[in-house]
Coordinates of C-alpha atoms in Angstrom, one line a residue:
Chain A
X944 CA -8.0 -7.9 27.5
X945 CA -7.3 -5.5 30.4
X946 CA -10.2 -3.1 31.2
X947 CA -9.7 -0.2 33.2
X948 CA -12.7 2.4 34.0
X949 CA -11.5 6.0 33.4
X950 CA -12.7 9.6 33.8
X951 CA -12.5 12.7 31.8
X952 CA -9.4 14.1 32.8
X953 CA -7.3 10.7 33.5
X954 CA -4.9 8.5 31.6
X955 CA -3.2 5.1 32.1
X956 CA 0.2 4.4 31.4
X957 CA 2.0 1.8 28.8
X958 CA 4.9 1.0 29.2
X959 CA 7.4 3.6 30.1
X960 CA 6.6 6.2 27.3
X961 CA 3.1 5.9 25.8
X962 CA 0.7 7.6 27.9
X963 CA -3.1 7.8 27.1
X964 CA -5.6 10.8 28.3
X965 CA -9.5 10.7 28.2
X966 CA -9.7 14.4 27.4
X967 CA -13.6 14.7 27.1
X968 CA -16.3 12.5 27.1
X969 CA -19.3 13.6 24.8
X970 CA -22.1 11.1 24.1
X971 CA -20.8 8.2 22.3
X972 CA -17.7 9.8 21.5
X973 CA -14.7 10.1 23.6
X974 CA -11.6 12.6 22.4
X975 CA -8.5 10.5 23.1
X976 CA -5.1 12.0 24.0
X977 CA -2.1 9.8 23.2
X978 CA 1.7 11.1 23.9
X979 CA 3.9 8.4 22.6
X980 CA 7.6 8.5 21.3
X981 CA 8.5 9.3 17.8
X982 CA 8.1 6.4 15.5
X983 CA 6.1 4.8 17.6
X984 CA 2.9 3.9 15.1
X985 CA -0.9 4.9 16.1
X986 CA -3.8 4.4 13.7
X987 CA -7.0 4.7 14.3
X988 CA -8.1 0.8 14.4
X989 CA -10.4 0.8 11.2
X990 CA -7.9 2.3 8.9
X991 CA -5.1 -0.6 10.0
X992 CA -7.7 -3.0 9.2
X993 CA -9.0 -1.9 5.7
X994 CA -5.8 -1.1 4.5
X995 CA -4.6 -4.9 5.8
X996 CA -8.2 -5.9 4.4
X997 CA -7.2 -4.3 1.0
X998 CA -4.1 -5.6 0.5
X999 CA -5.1 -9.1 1.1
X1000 CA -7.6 -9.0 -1.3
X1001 CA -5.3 -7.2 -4.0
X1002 CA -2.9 -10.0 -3.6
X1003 CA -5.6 -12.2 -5.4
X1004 CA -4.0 -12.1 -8.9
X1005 CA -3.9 -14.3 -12.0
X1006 CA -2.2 -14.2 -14.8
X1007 CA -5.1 -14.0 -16.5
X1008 CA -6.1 -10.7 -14.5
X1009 CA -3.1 -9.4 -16.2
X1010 CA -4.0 -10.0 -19.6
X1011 CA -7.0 -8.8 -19.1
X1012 CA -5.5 -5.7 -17.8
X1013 CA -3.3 -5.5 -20.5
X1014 CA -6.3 -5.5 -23.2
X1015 CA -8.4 -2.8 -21.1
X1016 CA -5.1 -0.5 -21.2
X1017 CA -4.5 -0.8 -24.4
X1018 CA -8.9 -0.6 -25.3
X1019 CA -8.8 2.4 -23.5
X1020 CA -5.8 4.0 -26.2
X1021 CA -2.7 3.8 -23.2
X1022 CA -5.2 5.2 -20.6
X1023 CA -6.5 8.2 -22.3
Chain B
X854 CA 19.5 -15.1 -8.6
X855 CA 16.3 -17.5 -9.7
X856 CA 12.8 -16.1 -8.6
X857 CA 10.2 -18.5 -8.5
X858 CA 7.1 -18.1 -9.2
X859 CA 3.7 -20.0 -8.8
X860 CA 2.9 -17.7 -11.8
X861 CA 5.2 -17.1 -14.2
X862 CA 7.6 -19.7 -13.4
X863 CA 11.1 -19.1 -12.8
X864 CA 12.6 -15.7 -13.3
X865 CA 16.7 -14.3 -13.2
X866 CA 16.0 -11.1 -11.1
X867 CA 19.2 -8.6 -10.5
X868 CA 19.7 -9.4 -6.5
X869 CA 20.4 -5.5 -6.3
X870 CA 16.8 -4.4 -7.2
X871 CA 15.2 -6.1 -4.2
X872 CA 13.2 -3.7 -2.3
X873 CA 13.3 -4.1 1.6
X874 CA 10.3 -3.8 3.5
X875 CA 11.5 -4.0 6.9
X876 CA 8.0 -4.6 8.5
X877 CA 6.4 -6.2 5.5
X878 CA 3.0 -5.2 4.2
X879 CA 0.0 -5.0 6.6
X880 CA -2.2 -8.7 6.3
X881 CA 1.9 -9.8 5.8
X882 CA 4.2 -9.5 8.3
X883 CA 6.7 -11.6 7.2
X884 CA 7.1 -11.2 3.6
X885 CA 10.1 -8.8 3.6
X886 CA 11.4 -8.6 0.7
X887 CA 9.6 -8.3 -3.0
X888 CA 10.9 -7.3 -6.2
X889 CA 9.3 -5.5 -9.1
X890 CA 8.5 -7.4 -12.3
X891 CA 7.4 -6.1 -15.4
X892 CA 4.2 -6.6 -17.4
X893 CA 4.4 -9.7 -19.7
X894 CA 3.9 -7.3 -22.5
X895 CA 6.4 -5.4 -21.5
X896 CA 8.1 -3.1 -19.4
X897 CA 5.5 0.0 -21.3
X898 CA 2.7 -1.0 -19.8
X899 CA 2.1 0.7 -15.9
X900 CA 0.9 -1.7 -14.1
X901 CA 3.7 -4.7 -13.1
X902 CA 4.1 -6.7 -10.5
X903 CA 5.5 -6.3 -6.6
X904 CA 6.4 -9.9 -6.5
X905 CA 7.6 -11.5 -2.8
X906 CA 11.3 -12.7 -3.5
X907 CA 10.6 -15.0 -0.9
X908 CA 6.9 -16.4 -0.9
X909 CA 6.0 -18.0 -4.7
X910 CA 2.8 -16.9 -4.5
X911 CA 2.2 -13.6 -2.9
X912 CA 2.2 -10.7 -5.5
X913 CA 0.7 -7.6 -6.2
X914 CA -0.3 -5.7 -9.1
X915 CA 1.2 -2.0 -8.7
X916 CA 0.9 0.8 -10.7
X917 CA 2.3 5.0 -11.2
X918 CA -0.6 6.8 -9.0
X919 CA -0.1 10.4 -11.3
X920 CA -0.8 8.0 -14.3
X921 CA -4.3 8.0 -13.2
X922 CA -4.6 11.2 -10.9
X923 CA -2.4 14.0 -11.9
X924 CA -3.2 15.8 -8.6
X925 CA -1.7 12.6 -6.5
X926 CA 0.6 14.3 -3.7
X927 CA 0.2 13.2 -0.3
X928 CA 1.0 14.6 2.8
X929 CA 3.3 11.9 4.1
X930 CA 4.6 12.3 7.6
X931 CA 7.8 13.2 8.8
X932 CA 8.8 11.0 10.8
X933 CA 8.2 8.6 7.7
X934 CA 10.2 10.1 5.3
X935 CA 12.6 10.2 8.8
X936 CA 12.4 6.3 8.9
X937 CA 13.2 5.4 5.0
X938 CA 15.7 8.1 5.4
X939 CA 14.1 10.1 2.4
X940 CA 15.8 13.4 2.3
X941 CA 15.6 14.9 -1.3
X942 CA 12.8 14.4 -3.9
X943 CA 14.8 12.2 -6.0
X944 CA 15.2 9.3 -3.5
X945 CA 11.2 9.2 -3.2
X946 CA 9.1 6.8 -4.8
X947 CA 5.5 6.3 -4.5
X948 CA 3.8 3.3 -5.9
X949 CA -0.1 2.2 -5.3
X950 CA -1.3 -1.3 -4.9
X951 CA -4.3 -2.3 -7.6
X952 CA -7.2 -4.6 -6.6
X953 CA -9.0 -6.3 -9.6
X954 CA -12.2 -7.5 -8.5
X955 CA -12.8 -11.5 -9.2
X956 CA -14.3 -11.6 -12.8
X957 CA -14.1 -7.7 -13.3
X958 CA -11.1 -6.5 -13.8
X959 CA -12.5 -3.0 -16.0
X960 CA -13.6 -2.3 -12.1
X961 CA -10.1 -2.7 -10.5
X962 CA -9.1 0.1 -7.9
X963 CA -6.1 2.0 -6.8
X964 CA -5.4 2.1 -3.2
X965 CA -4.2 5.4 -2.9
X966 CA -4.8 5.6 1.4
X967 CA -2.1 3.3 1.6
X968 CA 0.5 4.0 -1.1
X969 CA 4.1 2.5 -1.0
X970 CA 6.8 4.6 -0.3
X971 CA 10.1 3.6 -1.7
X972 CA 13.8 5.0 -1.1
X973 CA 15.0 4.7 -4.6
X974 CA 18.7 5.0 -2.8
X975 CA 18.7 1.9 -0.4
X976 CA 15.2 0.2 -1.9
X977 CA 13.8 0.1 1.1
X978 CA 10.1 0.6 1.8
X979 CA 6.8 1.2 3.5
X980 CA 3.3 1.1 2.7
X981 CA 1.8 4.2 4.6
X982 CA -1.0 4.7 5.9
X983 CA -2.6 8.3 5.3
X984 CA -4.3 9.3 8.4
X985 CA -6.9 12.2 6.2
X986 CA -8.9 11.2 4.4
X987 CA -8.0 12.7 1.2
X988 CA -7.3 9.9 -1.2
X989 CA -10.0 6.9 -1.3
X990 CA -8.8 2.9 -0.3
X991 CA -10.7 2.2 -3.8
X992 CA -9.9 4.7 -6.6
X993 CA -11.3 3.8 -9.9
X994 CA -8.7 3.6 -12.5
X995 CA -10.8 3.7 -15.4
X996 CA -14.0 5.9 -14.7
X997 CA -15.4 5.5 -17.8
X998 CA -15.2 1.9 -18.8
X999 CA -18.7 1.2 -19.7
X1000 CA -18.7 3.9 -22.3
X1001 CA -16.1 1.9 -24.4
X1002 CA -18.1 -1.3 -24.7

């Protein structure tokens, strides 16, 4: 991994069109600036990760599991 | 053309109901494209499965968000909507992913930070990623489980 040391007030470069600003440094905390093209896809890391961490886990299905799902939809009088 | 499946064995799907994901589903990449199966019960029931077409293993369960929360509107971007080429209501689709817990399914989820956005025109799709933090990663489909046993 490449490490850089910035201030508040500087940015580095990516590429030819993503461009990232340290805008204020507070603490713990540091308020990111990011200017990148359309379509070009930022997340904040954590969210990327559960969503990823989710869907693995919801790809864990038997047919059994839908059955079971089955019963508790119909138990529960078609979801009301 | 035959789908196979580790689960349900070998199904006839209709080639023109494959939905496209162009860059998969986060956790995986390279699962692209995935068709929709119903329930074994029967095409009534909401939850049914977003089977890979090409992977005989990897499905999901899926399910109608409104079914469970009326309220269910996100805010999706854009530049989203751009990308799927979404431009009137009737081409958008919006479908959740459902975890069952090992053992407990009465405790699945909805995961309705990262719903599925389909273009009911060309089929193709994308699971978004909300960036507020309206709509929980676990929503609990049936809140009031326990008080049927």
């Amino acid at each position: 991994m490449l490490i850089l040391t910035r201030k508040s007030g500087e940015g580095i470069r990516i590429g030819e069109d993503i461009r990232v600003v340290i805008l204020e440094i507070k603490g713990n905390q540091v308020r990111i600036g990011i200017d990148a093209p359309k379509g070009t896809k930022v997340y904040r890391d954590e969210v990327y990760e559960k969503i990823k961490l989710e869907n693995i886990k919801a790809s864990v299905i038997t047919k059994d599991h839908l059955q079971k799902l089955f019963k508790i939809w119909t138990d529960k009088g078609k979801g009301k | 053309m035959i789908l196979k499946t580790s689960r349900f064995g070998e199904i006839e799907i209709d080639e023109d109901k494959i939905i496209r994901f162009v860059h998969g589903i986060p956790g995986f990449p390279d699962a692209k494209r995935y068709i929709i199966l119903d329930h074994p019960n029967g095409p009534d029931v909401p939850f049914k499965c977003l089977h890979a077409v090409d992977d005989t293993d990897l499905a999901f369960v899926i399910t109608d968000p409104v079914l469970f929360n009326g309220d269910y509107n996100p805010d999706i971007d854009e530049q989203e909507l751009k990308e799927l080429d979404v431009t009137s209501p009737d081409d958008r689709g919006l479908i959740v992913i459902v975890t069952i817990p090992h053992g407990e399914p009465e405790k699945m989820t909805a995961n309705l930070q990262g719903p599925i956005l389909i273009n009911l025109g060309t089929r193709e799709a994308k699971q978004i990623l909300l960036v507020n933090d309206d709509y929980p990663i676990r929503y609990p489909l049936f809140q009031n489980v326990a008080a049927l046993r």
